Every structure is written in structure tokens, then in C-alpha cells.
Amino acid sequence: GAVVSQHPSRVICKSGTSVKIECRSLDFQATTMFWYRQFPKQSLMLMATSNEGSKATYEQGVEKDKFLINHASLTLSTLTVTSAHPEDSSFYICSARDLPLAGVGVYNEQFFGPGTRLTVL
Amino acid sequence: GEDVEQSLFLSVREGDSSVINCTYTDSSSTYLYWYKQEPGAGLQLLTYIFSNMDMKQDQRLTVLLNKKDKHLSLRIADTQTGDSAIYFCAEKGSSNTGKLIFGQGTTLQVKP
């Protein structure tokens, strides 16, 4: 299957700093990337959908000014956590798919990155 | 709204079969998925089923779908210690965003 990488895999930062997480599709072009957040022993919560060349669509309750998403190329999306606080500590996972927006009944797999563990002190 | 529910924990002995259950609310779901997550890692797609199918088998994995009851199950035959992980059920609705709705995840513990 297709490979998605994330960098860094683990980051520790001080409160008030900004952290950038990269999500790359290594062997395919990803027109759409998704950013999830996962708390310990909990499910994945979709934060936003990122389409190449356009603004991200954020889920309800996700602060777009705090979680900046950029999808400038077909193989790279970045999530920047601005002015991080301890409550932003979490496991952030991205996924990517290689098809344009599809209608009902069309299968399109999401390929997941290995995740980034963010700890804010 | 869309919701996916799973039981949180399942413990089985090595060699036994494991059955992980999932219920969902969106009757317009087109595809349903099972993902596996090992500690500290991302999600690995195990299998998926299209909503007009009742069953799909792939080696040790069997997926059953009861669309009337909106119930999905994953059976792992001859469960091994390497199968210990968190298993997530997810649905893809009818919208064209590609968005997946995940269940809470079922932690599968396999005892030797």
C-alpha cells in the first residue's frame, strides 16, 4: 500500500511555543489529507480536512487560528500548533488519499501516517 | 448525527477466535472499515466492506455486516499474541468529503 510519513515522530516543547508537524505522502499524490487528534485510550477525532491548494475545512469546535493547516503541494500538508499549551498534548495522526473528491459508492482508502506525539510542558 | 459504537475491551486466549462488534447509526454509510492500531503507531487498514455486502472473508479475518441492524463485526480466527492491539471500526458516509467516523476502539488482549 501507499506510504505516509510524519515528522517529527515525537516532540516536546515549552508552553507558548509553536510546533509544526509535517505529513507527507511518499509514493502517491494526495489531493486530500486529514488531520486527527487522539487522546490516550480514546478514538480518533477528526480536526480538519485539507485539500491541496485550498483552505482547510475544520470540524466544529476546532480552533482554526490555533491549529494552522497548510497543504501547499500534492505530497505535503503541515499542521502548526500555535502558542501550545499543556492541554494540546496529544497524539496527532494524519491520513492521505489519492483520489479527488469522490461520490457515493466509490471506494477510496485513507492511508495513515505513524503519528506524532506532542508533549507541551 | 453519525455515531459509531464499540465495546472497549476483549480478552481471549491464543488460538481462540475473537469477535469484535460495532454498531453505527448512519444508514447511508457506503463503506465500513476495520483498522488496527498497535501501541504508539498509526492505523493500519485491515479490511473493509461495501454496504451492499453481507460478508467478506480475507484469510483469518471475517467481516459480517447486518445492514438492517446497522451492526458490523470482525472475527479473527486462531488469534495470535501479535493480534493484540486496538481495533477501530469506521464508516464512510454518503458525503463526498471522504470523512471517516471512528468508533472508540476495542482493545484486544491475547493471553498465551
PDB file of N, CA and C in Angstrom, chain A residues 34 36 38 42-44 46 59 91 93 97 101-102 104-110 112-114, chain B residues 30-31 33 35 37 40-43 45 48 50 88 92 94 96-100 102-104:
ATOM      1  N   PHE A  34      -6.132  14.406   5.887  1.00  0.00           N
ATOM      2  CA  PHE A  34      -6.956  14.592   7.070  1.00  0.00           C
ATOM      3  C   PHE A  34      -6.040  14.648   8.296  1.00  0.00           C
ATOM      4  N   TYR A  36      -6.053  14.197  12.433  1.00  0.00           N
ATOM      5  CA  TYR A  36      -6.798  13.666  13.567  1.00  0.00           C
ATOM      6  C   TYR A  36      -6.007  13.928  14.849  1.00  0.00           C
ATOM      7  N   GLN A  38      -5.762  12.216  18.799  1.00  0.00           N
ATOM      8  CA  GLN A  38      -6.159  11.053  19.590  1.00  0.00           C
ATOM      9  C   GLN A  38      -5.672  11.216  21.018  1.00  0.00           C
ATOM     10  N   GLN A  42      -8.470   6.662  23.644  1.00  0.00           N
ATOM     11  CA  GLN A  42      -9.683   7.183  23.023  1.00  0.00           C
ATOM     12  C   GLN A  42      -9.603   7.080  21.509  1.00  0.00           C
ATOM     13  N   SER A  43     -10.716   7.396  20.879  1.00  0.00           N
ATOM     14  CA  SER A  43     -10.783   7.279  19.428  1.00  0.00           C
ATOM     15  C   SER A  43     -10.101   8.452  18.741  1.00  0.00           C
ATOM     16  N   LEU A  44     -10.068   8.383  17.430  1.00  0.00           N
ATOM     17  CA  LEU A  44      -9.524   9.486  16.650  1.00  0.00           C
ATOM     18  C   LEU A  44     -10.605  10.542  16.459  1.00  0.00           C
ATOM     19  N   LEU A  46     -11.491  13.726  14.219  1.00  0.00           N
ATOM     20  CA  LEU A  46     -11.110  14.473  13.028  1.00  0.00           C
ATOM     21  C   LEU A  46     -11.053  15.954  13.358  1.00  0.00           C
ATOM     22  N   GLU A  59     -13.387  20.944  11.594  1.00  0.00           N
ATOM     23  CA  GLU A  59     -14.560  20.382  12.267  1.00  0.00           C
ATOM     24  C   GLU A  59     -15.027  21.348  13.353  1.00  0.00           C
ATOM     25  N   PHE A  91      -1.685  12.878  20.676  1.00  0.00           N
ATOM     26  CA  PHE A  91      -1.123  12.124  19.558  1.00  0.00           C
ATOM     27  C   PHE A  91      -1.837  12.626  18.305  1.00  0.00           C
ATOM     28  N   ILE A  93      -2.402  12.426  14.281  1.00  0.00           N
ATOM     29  CA  ILE A  93      -2.241  11.482  13.168  1.00  0.00           C
ATOM     30  C   ILE A  93      -2.805  12.108  11.902  1.00  0.00           C
ATOM     31  N   ARG A  97      -5.380  10.522   1.021  1.00  0.00           N
ATOM     32  CA  ARG A  97      -5.962   9.672  -0.005  1.00  0.00           C
ATOM     33  C   ARG A  97      -5.609  10.252  -1.352  1.00  0.00           C
ATOM     34  N   LEU A 101     -12.150  14.320  -4.827  1.00  0.00           N
ATOM     35  CA  LEU A 101     -13.413  14.117  -4.126  1.00  0.00           C
ATOM     36  C   LEU A 101     -14.288  13.163  -4.923  1.00  0.00           C
ATOM     37  N   ALA A 102     -14.752  12.113  -4.230  1.00  0.00           N
ATOM     38  CA  ALA A 102     -15.494  11.071  -4.939  1.00  0.00           C
ATOM     39  C   ALA A 102     -16.941  11.049  -4.468  1.00  0.00           C
ATOM     40  N   VAL A 104     -20.770   8.993  -3.987  1.00  0.00           N
ATOM     41  CA  VAL A 104     -21.254   7.835  -3.245  1.00  0.00           C
ATOM     42  C   VAL A 104     -20.860   6.562  -3.970  1.00  0.00           C
ATOM     43  N   GLY A 105     -20.453   5.561  -3.198  1.00  0.00           N
ATOM     44  CA  GLY A 105     -20.195   4.258  -3.776  1.00  0.00           C
ATOM     45  C   GLY A 105     -18.818   4.086  -4.361  1.00  0.00           C
ATOM     46  N   VAL A 106     -17.975   5.088  -4.262  1.00  0.00           N
ATOM     47  CA  VAL A 106     -16.627   4.944  -4.809  1.00  0.00           C
ATOM     48  C   VAL A 106     -15.671   4.707  -3.665  1.00  0.00           C
ATOM     49  N   TYR A 107     -14.943   3.597  -3.749  1.00  0.00           N
ATOM     50  CA  TYR A 107     -14.015   3.271  -2.687  1.00  0.00           C
ATOM     51  C   TYR A 107     -12.763   4.119  -2.791  1.00  0.00           C
ATOM     52  N   ASN A 108     -12.353   4.682  -1.686  1.00  0.00           N
ATOM     53  CA  ASN A 108     -11.067   5.371  -1.681  1.00  0.00           C
ATOM     54  C   ASN A 108     -10.457   5.245  -0.295  1.00  0.00           C
ATOM     55  N   GLU A 109      -9.369   4.583  -0.246  1.00  0.00           N
ATOM     56  CA  GLU A 109      -8.735   4.283   1.021  1.00  0.00           C
ATOM     57  C   GLU A 109      -7.957   5.467   1.531  1.00  0.00           C
ATOM     58  N   GLN A 110      -7.993   5.628   2.851  1.00  0.00           N
ATOM     59  CA  GLN A 110      -7.134   6.611   3.504  1.00  0.00           C
ATOM     60  C   GLN A 110      -5.920   5.868   4.028  1.00  0.00           C
ATOM     61  N   PHE A 112      -2.755   6.045   6.561  1.00  0.00           N
ATOM     62  CA  PHE A 112      -2.442   6.786   7.778  1.00  0.00           C
ATOM     63  C   PHE A 112      -0.940   6.890   8.019  1.00  0.00           C
ATOM     64  N   GLY A 113      -0.554   8.038   8.553  1.00  0.00           N
ATOM     65  CA  GLY A 113       0.820   8.211   8.998  1.00  0.00           C
ATOM     66  C   GLY A 113       1.016   7.538  10.351  1.00  0.00           C
ATOM     67  N   PRO A 114       2.252   7.460  10.819  1.00  0.00           N
ATOM     68  CA  PRO A 114       2.546   6.777  12.081  1.00  0.00           C
ATOM     69  C   PRO A 114       2.240   7.612  13.315  1.00  0.00           C
TER      70      PRO A 114
ATOM     71  N   THR B  30     -21.583   4.038   3.127  1.00  0.00           N
ATOM     72  CA  THR B  30     -21.264   3.334   1.895  1.00  0.00           C
ATOM     73  C   THR B  30     -20.212   2.255   2.117  1.00  0.00           C
ATOM     74  N   TYR B  31     -19.208   2.589   2.895  1.00  0.00           N
ATOM     75  CA  TYR B  31     -18.160   1.635   3.209  1.00  0.00           C
ATOM     76  C   TYR B  31     -17.953   1.596   4.712  1.00  0.00           C
ATOM     77  N   TYR B  33     -15.131   0.041   7.674  1.00  0.00           N
ATOM     78  CA  TYR B  33     -13.727  -0.358   7.726  1.00  0.00           C
ATOM     79  C   TYR B  33     -13.365  -0.909   9.096  1.00  0.00           C
ATOM     80  N   TYR B  35      -9.758  -1.015  11.256  1.00  0.00           N
ATOM     81  CA  TYR B  35      -8.362  -0.620  11.353  1.00  0.00           C
ATOM     82  C   TYR B  35      -7.745  -1.217  12.611  1.00  0.00           C
ATOM     83  N   GLN B  37      -4.530  -0.643  15.385  1.00  0.00           N
ATOM     84  CA  GLN B  37      -3.524   0.292  15.871  1.00  0.00           C
ATOM     85  C   GLN B  37      -2.688  -0.381  16.947  1.00  0.00           C
ATOM     86  N   GLY B  40       1.530   3.247  20.107  1.00  0.00           N
ATOM     87  CA  GLY B  40       2.387   4.316  19.606  1.00  0.00           C
ATOM     88  C   GLY B  40       2.481   4.411  18.109  1.00  0.00           C
ATOM     89  N   ALA B  41       1.583   3.756  17.399  1.00  0.00           N
ATOM     90  CA  ALA B  41       1.667   3.743  15.930  1.00  0.00           C
ATOM     91  C   ALA B  41       0.396   4.295  15.310  1.00  0.00           C
ATOM     92  N   GLY B  42       0.450   4.486  14.007  1.00  0.00           N
ATOM     93  CA  GLY B  42      -0.722   4.943  13.275  1.00  0.00           C
ATOM     94  C   GLY B  42      -1.670   3.791  13.025  1.00  0.00           C
ATOM     95  N   LEU B  43      -2.623   4.005  12.136  1.00  0.00           N
ATOM     96  CA  LEU B  43      -3.642   2.996  11.866  1.00  0.00           C
ATOM     97  C   LEU B  43      -3.319   2.211  10.605  1.00  0.00           C
ATOM     98  N   LEU B  45      -5.047  -0.305   7.841  1.00  0.00           N
ATOM     99  CA  LEU B  45      -6.315  -0.825   7.345  1.00  0.00           C
ATOM    100  C   LEU B  45      -6.242  -2.346   7.272  1.00  0.00           C
ATOM    101  N   TYR B  48     -12.177  -3.929   4.630  1.00  0.00           N
ATOM    102  CA  TYR B  48     -13.329  -3.047   4.507  1.00  0.00           C
ATOM    103  C   TYR B  48     -14.441  -3.839   3.830  1.00  0.00           C
ATOM    104  N   PHE B  50     -18.180  -3.165   1.546  1.00  0.00           N
ATOM    105  CA  PHE B  50     -19.111  -2.259   0.912  1.00  0.00           C
ATOM    106  C   PHE B  50     -20.488  -2.532   1.489  1.00  0.00           C
ATOM    107  N   PHE B  88     -10.263  -0.455  15.480  1.00  0.00           N
ATOM    108  CA  PHE B  88     -11.248   0.595  15.268  1.00  0.00           C
ATOM    109  C   PHE B  88     -12.169   0.236  14.107  1.00  0.00           C
ATOM    110  N   LYS B  92     -17.741   5.289   6.340  1.00  0.00           N
ATOM    111  CA  LYS B  92     -17.674   6.405   5.403  1.00  0.00           C
ATOM    112  C   LYS B  92     -19.101   6.664   4.967  1.00  0.00           C
ATOM    113  N   SER B  94     -22.259   9.055   3.120  1.00  0.00           N
ATOM    114  CA  SER B  94     -22.579   9.313   1.723  1.00  0.00           C
ATOM    115  C   SER B  94     -22.034  10.636   1.217  1.00  0.00           C
ATOM    116  N   ASN B  96     -19.372  13.461   0.007  1.00  0.00           N
ATOM    117  CA  ASN B  96     -18.201  13.270  -0.849  1.00  0.00           C
ATOM    118  C   ASN B  96     -16.933  13.865  -0.250  1.00  0.00           C
ATOM    119  N   THR B  97     -16.928  14.065   1.054  1.00  0.00           N
ATOM    120  CA  THR B  97     -15.728  14.608   1.682  1.00  0.00           C
ATOM    121  C   THR B  97     -14.686  13.540   1.966  1.00  0.00           C
ATOM    122  N   GLY B  98     -15.104  12.292   1.950  1.00  0.00           N
ATOM    123  CA  GLY B  98     -14.173  11.211   2.292  1.00  0.00           C
ATOM    124  C   GLY B  98     -13.977  11.034   3.786  1.00  0.00           C
ATOM    125  N   LYS B  99     -14.719  11.787   4.551  1.00  0.00           N
ATOM    126  CA  LYS B  99     -14.573  11.766   6.006  1.00  0.00           C
ATOM    127  C   LYS B  99     -14.965  10.422   6.593  1.00  0.00           C
ATOM    128  N   LEU B 100     -14.167   9.936   7.532  1.00  0.00           N
ATOM    129  CA  LEU B 100     -14.465   8.702   8.243  1.00  0.00           C
ATOM    130  C   LEU B 100     -14.891   9.023   9.670  1.00  0.00           C
ATOM    131  N   PHE B 102     -15.012   7.291  13.317  1.00  0.00           N
ATOM    132  CA  PHE B 102     -14.427   6.156  14.022  1.00  0.00           C
ATOM    133  C   PHE B 102     -15.192   5.826  15.297  1.00  0.00           C
ATOM    134  N   GLY B 103     -15.196   4.557  15.642  1.00  0.00           N
ATOM    135  CA  GLY B 103     -15.649   4.138  16.958  1.00  0.00           C
ATOM    136  C   GLY B 103     -14.551   4.398  17.980  1.00  0.00           C
ATOM    137  N   GLN B 104     -14.837   4.066  19.228  1.00  0.00           N
ATOM    138  CA  GLN B 104     -13.899   4.361  20.319  1.00  0.00           C
ATOM    139  C   GLN B 104     -12.694   3.430  20.317  1.00  0.00           C
TER     140      GLN B 104
END
